[in-house]
Tab-separated table of C-alpha atoms in Angstrom:
chain	number	residue	atom	x	y	z
A	1000	MET	CA	0.128	8.584	46.830
A	1001	ILE	CA	3.294	7.495	44.920
A	1002	VAL	CA	1.550	4.319	43.833
A	1003	ARG	CA	-1.296	6.306	42.373
A	1004	LEU	CA	1.142	8.586	40.629
A	1005	ALA	CA	3.108	5.737	39.149
A	1006	THR	CA	-0.114	3.944	38.057
A	1007	LEU	CA	-1.193	7.259	36.285
A	1008	LEU	CA	2.227	7.602	34.625
A	1009	LEU	CA	2.222	3.979	33.413
A	1010	LEU	CA	-1.207	4.475	31.917
A	1011	ILE	CA	-0.211	7.549	30.078
A	1012	VAL	CA	2.903	6.054	28.437
A	1013	SER	CA	1.744	2.626	27.791
A	1014	PRO	CA	0.696	2.008	24.327
A	1015	SER	CA	-2.967	2.290	23.476
A	1016	SER	CA	-5.031	0.378	21.015
A	1017	ALA	CA	-8.126	0.927	19.000
A	1018	MET	CA	-9.586	-2.236	20.122
A	1019	GLU	CA	-13.115	-2.474	21.437
A	1020	PRO	CA	-14.046	-4.842	24.326
A	1021	ASP	CA	-16.136	-7.020	22.189
A	1022	GLU	CA	-13.262	-7.986	20.067
A	1023	ILE	CA	-11.112	-9.426	23.000
A	1024	LEU	CA	-11.033	-13.199	22.796
A	1025	ALA	CA	-11.819	-15.352	25.889
A	1026	ASP	CA	-8.753	-17.472	25.377
A	1027	ARG	CA	-5.947	-15.588	26.589
A	1028	SER	CA	-3.090	-17.141	24.700
A	1029	LEU	CA	-5.111	-16.511	21.319
A	1030	GLU	CA	-5.763	-13.036	22.226
A	1031	THR	CA	-2.071	-12.315	22.999
A	1032	ARG	CA	-1.092	-13.788	19.669
A	1033	ALA	CA	-3.754	-11.719	17.896
A	1034	ARG	CA	-2.554	-8.551	19.469
A	1035	ILE	CA	1.075	-9.403	18.317
A	1036	ILE	CA	-0.182	-10.180	14.727
A	1037	SER	CA	-2.314	-7.037	14.643
A	1038	LYS	CA	0.604	-4.906	15.522
A	1039	GLU	CA	2.430	-6.287	12.455
A	1040	LEU	CA	-0.327	-5.716	9.952
A	1041	ARG	CA	-0.640	-2.260	8.380
A	1042	CYS	CA	-4.071	-0.642	8.410
A	1043	VAL	CA	-4.589	-0.118	4.506
A	1044	VAL	CA	-6.941	2.800	5.108
A	1045	CYS	CA	-4.880	4.783	7.549
A	1046	GLN	CA	-1.664	3.573	6.127
A	1047	ASN	CA	0.817	4.440	8.726
A	1048	GLN	CA	-0.985	2.679	11.663
A	1049	SER	CA	-1.142	-0.955	12.501
A	1050	ILE	CA	-4.616	-2.448	12.494
A	1051	ASP	CA	-4.150	-2.673	16.248
A	1052	ASP	CA	-3.940	1.112	16.333
A	1053	SER	CA	-6.263	2.238	13.714
A	1054	ASP	CA	-9.833	3.157	14.284
A	1055	ALA	CA	-10.910	2.529	10.665
A	1056	PRO	CA	-13.848	0.048	10.219
A	1057	LEU	CA	-11.563	-2.095	8.001
A	1058	ALA	CA	-9.048	-2.375	10.687
A	1059	ARG	CA	-11.650	-3.652	12.983
A	1060	ASP	CA	-12.844	-6.244	10.508
A	1061	LEU	CA	-9.231	-7.332	9.944
A	1062	ARG	CA	-8.562	-7.670	13.642
A	1063	MET	CA	-11.792	-9.878	13.905
A	1064	LEU	CA	-10.671	-11.736	10.900
A	1065	VAL	CA	-7.238	-12.482	12.504
A	1066	ARG	CA	-8.924	-13.718	15.611
A	1067	ASN	CA	-11.209	-15.970	13.634
A	1068	ARG	CA	-8.145	-17.392	11.757
A	1069	LEU	CA	-6.405	-18.067	14.968
A	1070	LYS	CA	-9.505	-19.840	16.348
A	1071	LEU	CA	-9.718	-22.005	13.478
A	1072	GLY	CA	-6.118	-23.063	14.122
A	1073	ASP	CA	-3.936	-20.935	11.885
A	1074	THR	CA	-0.316	-20.255	13.149
A	1075	ASN	CA	0.759	-16.861	13.470
A	1076	GLU	CA	2.527	-17.023	10.023
A	1077	GLU	CA	-0.573	-18.493	8.376
A	1078	ALA	CA	-2.889	-15.776	9.763
A	1079	ILE	CA	-0.521	-13.040	8.396
A	1080	ASP	CA	-0.184	-14.787	5.123
A	1081	PHE	CA	-3.962	-15.042	4.846
A	1082	VAL	CA	-4.280	-11.239	4.982
A	1083	ALA	CA	-1.169	-10.696	2.825
A	1084	LYS	CA	-2.522	-12.895	0.202
A	1085	ARG	CA	-5.521	-10.634	-0.252
A	1086	TYR	CA	-4.064	-7.257	0.411
A	1087	GLY	CA	-0.409	-7.609	-0.775
A	1088	ASP	CA	2.882	-7.333	0.840
A	1089	PHE	CA	2.350	-3.741	1.548
A	1090	VAL	CA	0.144	-4.839	4.422
A	1091	LEU	CA	3.243	-6.266	6.378
A	1092	LEU	CA	4.689	-3.516	8.460
A	1093	ARG	CA	7.763	-5.577	8.558
A	1094	PRO	CA	8.517	-6.168	4.789
A	1095	PRO	CA	9.630	-9.598	3.802
A	1096	PHE	CA	13.318	-9.943	3.158
A	1097	GLN	CA	13.377	-11.008	-0.595
A	1098	ALA	CA	15.013	-9.911	-3.762
A	1099	SER	CA	12.487	-7.027	-4.421
A	1100	THR	CA	12.933	-5.554	-0.901
A	1101	LEU	CA	16.819	-6.056	-0.637
A	1102	LEU	CA	17.461	-2.396	-1.369
A	1103	LEU	CA	14.912	-1.417	1.324
A	1104	TRP	CA	16.565	-3.523	3.948
A	1105	VAL	CA	20.261	-2.994	2.964
A	1106	GLY	CA	20.034	0.592	1.783
A	1107	PRO	CA	20.178	2.624	4.835
A	1108	ALA	CA	23.146	0.603	6.075
A	1109	LEU	CA	24.791	0.953	2.650
A	1110	ILE	CA	24.351	4.763	2.743
A	1111	LEU	CA	25.630	4.863	6.252
A	1112	ILE	CA	28.762	3.146	5.301
A	1113	LEU	CA	29.295	5.250	2.097
A	1114	GLY	CA	28.638	8.333	4.121
A	1115	PHE	CA	31.250	7.107	6.682
A	1116	PHE	CA	33.930	6.702	3.950
A	1117	ILE	CA	33.124	10.152	2.351
A	1118	ILE	CA	33.559	11.885	5.752
A	1119	THR	CA	36.535	10.034	6.824
A	1120	ARG	CA	38.408	10.739	3.452
A	1121	TRP	CA	37.217	14.437	3.818
A	1122	TYR	CA	38.637	14.516	7.208
A	1123	ARG	CA	41.945	13.000	6.280
A	1124	ARG	CA	42.213	15.500	3.511
A	1125	GLN	CA	41.539	18.336	5.862
A	1126	ALA	CA	44.108	16.923	8.346
A	1127	LYS	CA	46.806	16.808	5.530
A	1128	LEU	CA	46.051	20.336	4.476
A	1129	ARG	CA	46.207	21.486	8.132
A	1130	THR	CA	49.612	19.915	8.560
A	1131	PHE	CA	51.023	21.452	5.494
A	1132	GLY	CA	49.145	24.643	5.722
A	1133	VAL	CA	49.079	25.181	1.984
A	1134	ARG	CA	47.202	23.890	-0.823
A	1135	SER	CA	48.697	21.040	-2.755
A	1136	LEU	CA	51.218	22.176	-5.382
A	1137	SER	CA	50.272	22.268	-8.933
A	1138	PRO	CA	52.509	20.237	-11.222
A	1139	ASP	CA	54.230	23.415	-12.367
A	1140	GLN	CA	55.051	24.423	-8.820
A	1141	ARG	CA	56.252	20.789	-8.185
A	1142	THR	CA	58.646	20.778	-11.001
A	1143	ARG	CA	60.078	24.113	-9.612
A	1144	VAL	CA	60.292	22.825	-6.163
A	1145	ASP	CA	62.104	19.695	-7.372
A	1146	SER	CA	64.516	21.621	-9.413
A	1147	LEU	CA	65.245	24.076	-6.461
A	1148	LEU	CA	65.715	21.137	-4.098
A	1149	SER	CA	67.989	19.293	-6.463
A	1150	LYS	CA	70.030	22.404	-6.932
A	1151	HIS	CA	70.220	22.663	-3.205
A	1152	ASP	CA	71.384	19.083	-3.025
A	1153	ASP	CA	73.846	19.469	-5.563
A	1154	GLN	CA	75.633	22.304	-3.734
B	1356	MET	CA	38.352	16.903	-11.241
B	1357	ARG	CA	39.246	15.921	-7.700
B	1358	PRO	CA	37.394	12.907	-6.191
B	1359	TYR	CA	36.090	14.874	-3.359
B	1360	THR	CA	34.281	17.355	-5.786
B	1361	VAL	CA	32.970	14.610	-8.039
B	1362	ALA	CA	31.389	12.332	-5.225
B	1363	PRO	CA	28.933	14.879	-3.873
B	1364	LEU	CA	28.028	15.748	-7.481
B	1365	ALA	CA	27.566	12.215	-8.469
B	1366	VAL	CA	25.225	11.623	-5.443
B	1367	PHE	CA	23.341	14.802	-6.379
B	1368	ALA	CA	22.882	13.776	-9.974
B	1369	LEU	CA	21.685	10.257	-8.721
B	1370	LEU	CA	19.222	11.816	-6.464
B	1371	VAL	CA	17.885	14.236	-9.115
B	1372	PHE	CA	17.502	11.250	-11.524
B	1373	VAL	CA	15.711	8.993	-9.108
B	1374	LEU	CA	13.538	11.632	-7.438
B	1375	GLY	CA	12.852	13.421	-10.868
B	1376	LEU	CA	11.691	10.037	-12.333
B	1377	TYR	CA	9.370	9.583	-9.331
B	1378	LEU	CA	8.040	13.067	-9.611
B	1379	TRP	CA	7.446	12.718	-13.391
B	1380	GLN	CA	5.665	9.422	-12.872
B	1381	VAL	CA	3.297	10.739	-10.120
B	1382	GLY	CA	2.845	14.119	-11.774
B	1383	SER	CA	1.756	12.776	-15.019
B	1384	GLY	CA	-0.665	10.318	-13.304
B	1385	LYS	CA	1.199	7.194	-14.334
B	1386	LYS	CA	1.594	6.113	-10.719
B	1387	ASP	CA	-1.146	6.940	-8.354
B	1388	ILE	CA	0.625	6.584	-4.818
B	1389	SER	CA	-2.736	6.294	-3.100
B	1390	GLN	CA	-3.765	3.276	-5.083
B	1391	LEU	CA	-2.547	-0.035	-3.685
B	1392	PRO	CA	-1.493	-2.542	-6.240
B	1393	SER	CA	-4.086	-5.323	-5.871
B	1394	ALA	CA	-2.551	-8.699	-4.647
B	1395	MET	CA	-5.419	-10.316	-6.606
B	1396	ILE	CA	-4.394	-9.375	-10.123
B	1397	GLU	CA	-4.161	-12.519	-12.444
B	1398	LYS	CA	-5.558	-14.463	-9.775
B	1399	ALA	CA	-8.865	-16.347	-9.911
B	1400	VAL	CA	-11.851	-14.632	-8.410
B	1401	PRO	CA	-12.297	-15.616	-4.699
B	1402	GLN	CA	-14.867	-18.333	-3.801
B	1403	PHE	CA	-17.906	-16.728	-2.490
B	1404	VAL	CA	-21.653	-16.813	-2.480
B	1405	LEU	CA	-23.779	-13.677	-1.677
B	1406	PRO	CA	-27.440	-13.395	-1.111
B	1407	PRO	CA	-29.633	-10.753	-3.068
B	1408	ILE	CA	-30.286	-7.453	-1.129
B	1409	ALA	CA	-32.919	-8.496	1.369
B	1410	VAL	CA	-35.903	-6.509	0.036
B	1411	THR	CA	-39.006	-7.701	-1.645
B	1412	GLU	CA	-39.425	-4.868	-4.096
B	1413	ILE	CA	-36.712	-5.990	-6.504
B	1414	ASN	CA	-34.841	-9.286	-6.837
B	1415	THR	CA	-31.122	-8.517	-7.306
B	1416	LEU	CA	-30.395	-12.230	-7.691
B	1417	GLY	CA	-27.429	-12.415	-5.335
B	1418	LEU	CA	-23.794	-13.084	-6.712
B	1419	LYS	CA	-21.490	-15.799	-6.597
B	1420	THR	CA	-18.163	-16.964	-8.083
B	1421	SER	CA	-19.639	-19.051	-10.950
B	1422	ASP	CA	-21.475	-15.994	-12.271
B	1423	LEU	CA	-18.238	-14.364	-13.077
B	1424	ARG	CA	-17.154	-16.339	-16.160
B	1425	ASP	CA	-17.957	-16.765	-19.799
B	1426	LYS	CA	-17.869	-12.891	-20.265
B	1427	VAL	CA	-15.856	-9.987	-19.426
B	1428	SER	CA	-17.502	-8.116	-16.459
B	1429	LEU	CA	-16.965	-5.470	-13.868
B	1430	VAL	CA	-17.481	-6.107	-10.292
B	1431	ASN	CA	-18.136	-2.809	-8.469
B	1432	ILE	CA	-18.050	-2.620	-4.694
B	1433	TRP	CA	-20.482	0.066	-3.470
B	1434	ALA	CA	-22.846	1.270	-0.784
B	1435	SER	CA	-25.465	3.748	-0.315
B	1436	TRP	CA	-23.566	5.515	2.463
B	1437	CYS	CA	-20.582	5.958	0.307
B	1438	PRO	CA	-20.515	9.474	-1.374
B	1439	PRO	CA	-17.987	8.565	-4.006
B	1440	CYS	CA	-20.177	5.755	-5.081
B	1441	ARG	CA	-22.748	8.348	-5.875
B	1442	LEU	CA	-20.206	10.297	-7.907
B	1443	GLU	CA	-19.397	7.391	-10.144
B	1444	HIS	CA	-22.852	6.034	-10.527
B	1445	PRO	CA	-23.593	7.984	-13.772
B	1446	THR	CA	-20.466	6.551	-15.305
B	1447	LEU	CA	-21.642	2.950	-14.224
B	1448	MET	CA	-25.138	3.717	-15.823
B	1449	ALA	CA	-23.408	4.876	-19.038
B	1450	LEU	CA	-21.233	1.654	-19.018
B	1451	ALA	CA	-24.323	-0.528	-18.389
B	1452	LYS	CA	-26.137	1.240	-21.204
B	1453	GLU	CA	-23.429	0.372	-23.738
B	1454	GLY	CA	-23.963	-3.300	-22.755
B	1455	VAL	CA	-20.980	-3.785	-20.250
B	1456	THR	CA	-21.932	-6.367	-17.696
B	1457	ILE	CA	-21.707	-4.871	-14.192
B	1458	TYR	CA	-22.052	-6.922	-10.998
B	1459	GLY	CA	-22.552	-5.118	-7.716
B	1460	LEU	CA	-21.392	-5.932	-4.406
B	1461	ASN	CA	-23.389	-4.033	-1.840
B	1462	TYR	CA	-20.847	-3.530	1.102
B	1463	ARG	CA	-22.224	-3.462	4.609
B	1464	ASP	CA	-25.346	-1.658	3.749
B	1465	LYS	CA	-28.918	-1.619	5.032
B	1466	PRO	CA	-31.268	-3.355	2.467
B	1467	TYR	CA	-33.754	-0.530	2.168
B	1468	ASP	CA	-30.966	2.119	2.034
B	1469	ALA	CA	-29.459	0.252	-0.884
B	1470	LEU	CA	-32.851	-0.052	-2.597
B	1471	ASN	CA	-33.488	3.618	-2.265
B	1472	PHE	CA	-30.053	4.371	-3.752
B	1473	LEU	CA	-30.923	2.230	-6.660
B	1474	LYS	CA	-34.466	3.542	-7.121
B	1475	ILE	CA	-33.206	7.144	-7.101
B	1476	LEU	CA	-30.095	6.754	-9.167
B	1477	GLY	CA	-30.935	3.743	-11.273
B	1478	ASN	CA	-29.689	0.305	-11.409
B	1479	PRO	CA	-26.815	-0.593	-13.574
B	1480	TYR	CA	-26.153	-3.926	-12.058
B	1481	LYS	CA	-27.033	-7.191	-13.677
B	1482	GLN	CA	-26.809	-8.830	-10.377
B	1483	ILE	CA	-26.114	-7.609	-6.790
B	1484	GLY	CA	-24.683	-9.594	-3.913
B	1485	ALA	CA	-25.355	-8.120	-0.427
B	1486	ASP	CA	-22.067	-8.342	1.588
B	1487	SER	CA	-23.689	-7.343	5.044
B	1488	ASN	CA	-20.604	-8.076	7.085
B	1489	GLY	CA	-17.951	-7.197	4.511
B	1490	ARG	CA	-16.239	-10.502	4.636
B	1491	VAL	CA	-16.374	-11.254	1.102
B	1492	ALA	CA	-14.966	-7.781	0.167
B	1493	ILE	CA	-11.963	-8.821	2.383
B	1494	GLU	CA	-11.467	-11.800	0.106
B	1495	TRP	CA	-11.352	-9.390	-2.683
B	1496	GLY	CA	-8.622	-7.347	-0.946
B	1497	VAL	CA	-11.043	-4.293	-0.815
B	1498	TYR	CA	-9.968	-1.349	1.222
B	1499	GLY	CA	-11.461	1.829	-0.226
B	1500	TYR	CA	-14.977	2.259	-1.667
B	1501	PRO	CA	-15.880	2.313	-4.336
B	1502	GLU	CA	-13.695	-0.239	-6.048
B	1503	THR	CA	-14.202	-1.780	-9.336
B	1504	PHE	CA	-12.698	-5.016	-10.518
B	1505	VAL	CA	-12.263	-6.037	-14.073
B	1506	VAL	CA	-12.922	-9.922	-14.552
B	1507	ASP	CA	-12.037	-11.695	-17.707
B	1508	ALA	CA	-14.065	-14.631	-19.274
B	1509	THR	CA	-11.934	-17.159	-17.547
B	1510	GLY	CA	-12.897	-15.776	-14.153
B	1511	GLN	CA	-9.443	-13.993	-13.501
B	1512	ILE	CA	-9.240	-10.693	-11.942
B	1513	ARG	CA	-7.314	-8.423	-14.344
B	1514	TYR	CA	-7.512	-5.018	-12.837
B	1515	ARG	CA	-8.596	-3.146	-9.788
B	1516	HIS	CA	-9.655	0.510	-9.792
B	1517	VAL	CA	-9.686	2.150	-6.402
B	1518	GLY	CA	-12.025	5.125	-6.076
B	1519	PRO	CA	-14.773	6.378	-8.205
B	1520	ILE	CA	-14.437	5.952	-12.069
B	1521	TYR	CA	-14.732	9.464	-13.281
B	1522	SER	CA	-15.980	10.002	-16.773
B	1523	GLY	CA	-12.560	10.969	-18.024
B	1524	GLN	CA	-11.173	7.702	-16.950
B	1525	LEU	CA	-13.673	5.706	-19.007
B	1526	ASP	CA	-11.886	6.532	-22.025
B	1527	SER	CA	-8.293	6.643	-20.623
B	1528	ILE	CA	-8.574	3.528	-18.544
B	1529	ILE	CA	-11.743	1.467	-18.599
B	1530	ARG	CA	-12.583	1.181	-22.180
B	1531	PRO	CA	-9.193	0.308	-23.490
B	1532	LEU	CA	-8.868	-2.259	-20.745
B	1533	LEU	CA	-12.185	-3.900	-21.453
B	1534	ASN	CA	-11.070	-3.908	-25.096
B	1535	ARG	CA	-7.773	-5.600	-24.243
B	1536	VAL	CA	-9.424	-8.077	-21.757
B	1537	SER	CA	-11.866	-9.210	-24.354
B	1538	LYS	CA	-9.414	-10.457	-26.811
């Protein structure tokens, strides 16, 4: 009973694919590589899915193409490159790390750090205000305080 | 002004600038976000040989790489089952009438469906290659139908248009492009 329930839950949560049975290669290791590659290639028709997930006819064509390239002896990189040469870097779900994508990769971290600094400075300012309990003095008030204090010191 | 007033304002100004620029570009149609930039621009036409459409009534002559040189031409990816292809067909007929050389790549179509399409709507294509399994289209980086490529006289791909060519785009995009490429 528990086993059945567990199996059912596992099936529900495990990732699905749009693949059809006739696409599966006989060679196990090639098929595994093909699945890995498919998950890294964007379906250009349904642009938010990988070709592994997408039901689009082009996705199926590209899945078969990848498998053919692997059968012809391509490495994973060569197969991905084959598709990218024809469809552009947009087809890579993991964008290459190069000059044009530098901002894309580094941007979020940069903004996070920037935000961190802005917030800590704001907190420190708030902490200062809380300790003194008053707004900072204007230059006028500062001069008056100085003169009052110095008068006090003189006495 | 104090730093902690300036910083958020600066960020806001930056965002307004960047997003406003993007909005302006998309809104004025300068940048069509659904159109993928082709990876084949300024590259040579891929190596391919396609048979003619498999019907006896007409001979569409097939299409191969060596056909695509010595003149500026359009290569139009189309199919009878593709409704936008029907939409752009009158535009193609008009272009063909003006003397523009248009080659067709019949994508994953049944021969007699393609034939009927041409019979009913007319044939603007000088030659048509039948890509029944779509593999040649993949070599061109095709993802949406119809697509039209502009190929120059040296056999280099100069432009890819995704989607139907509307009659308005003839004057705004296609004709100026053909002019530029012919030089």
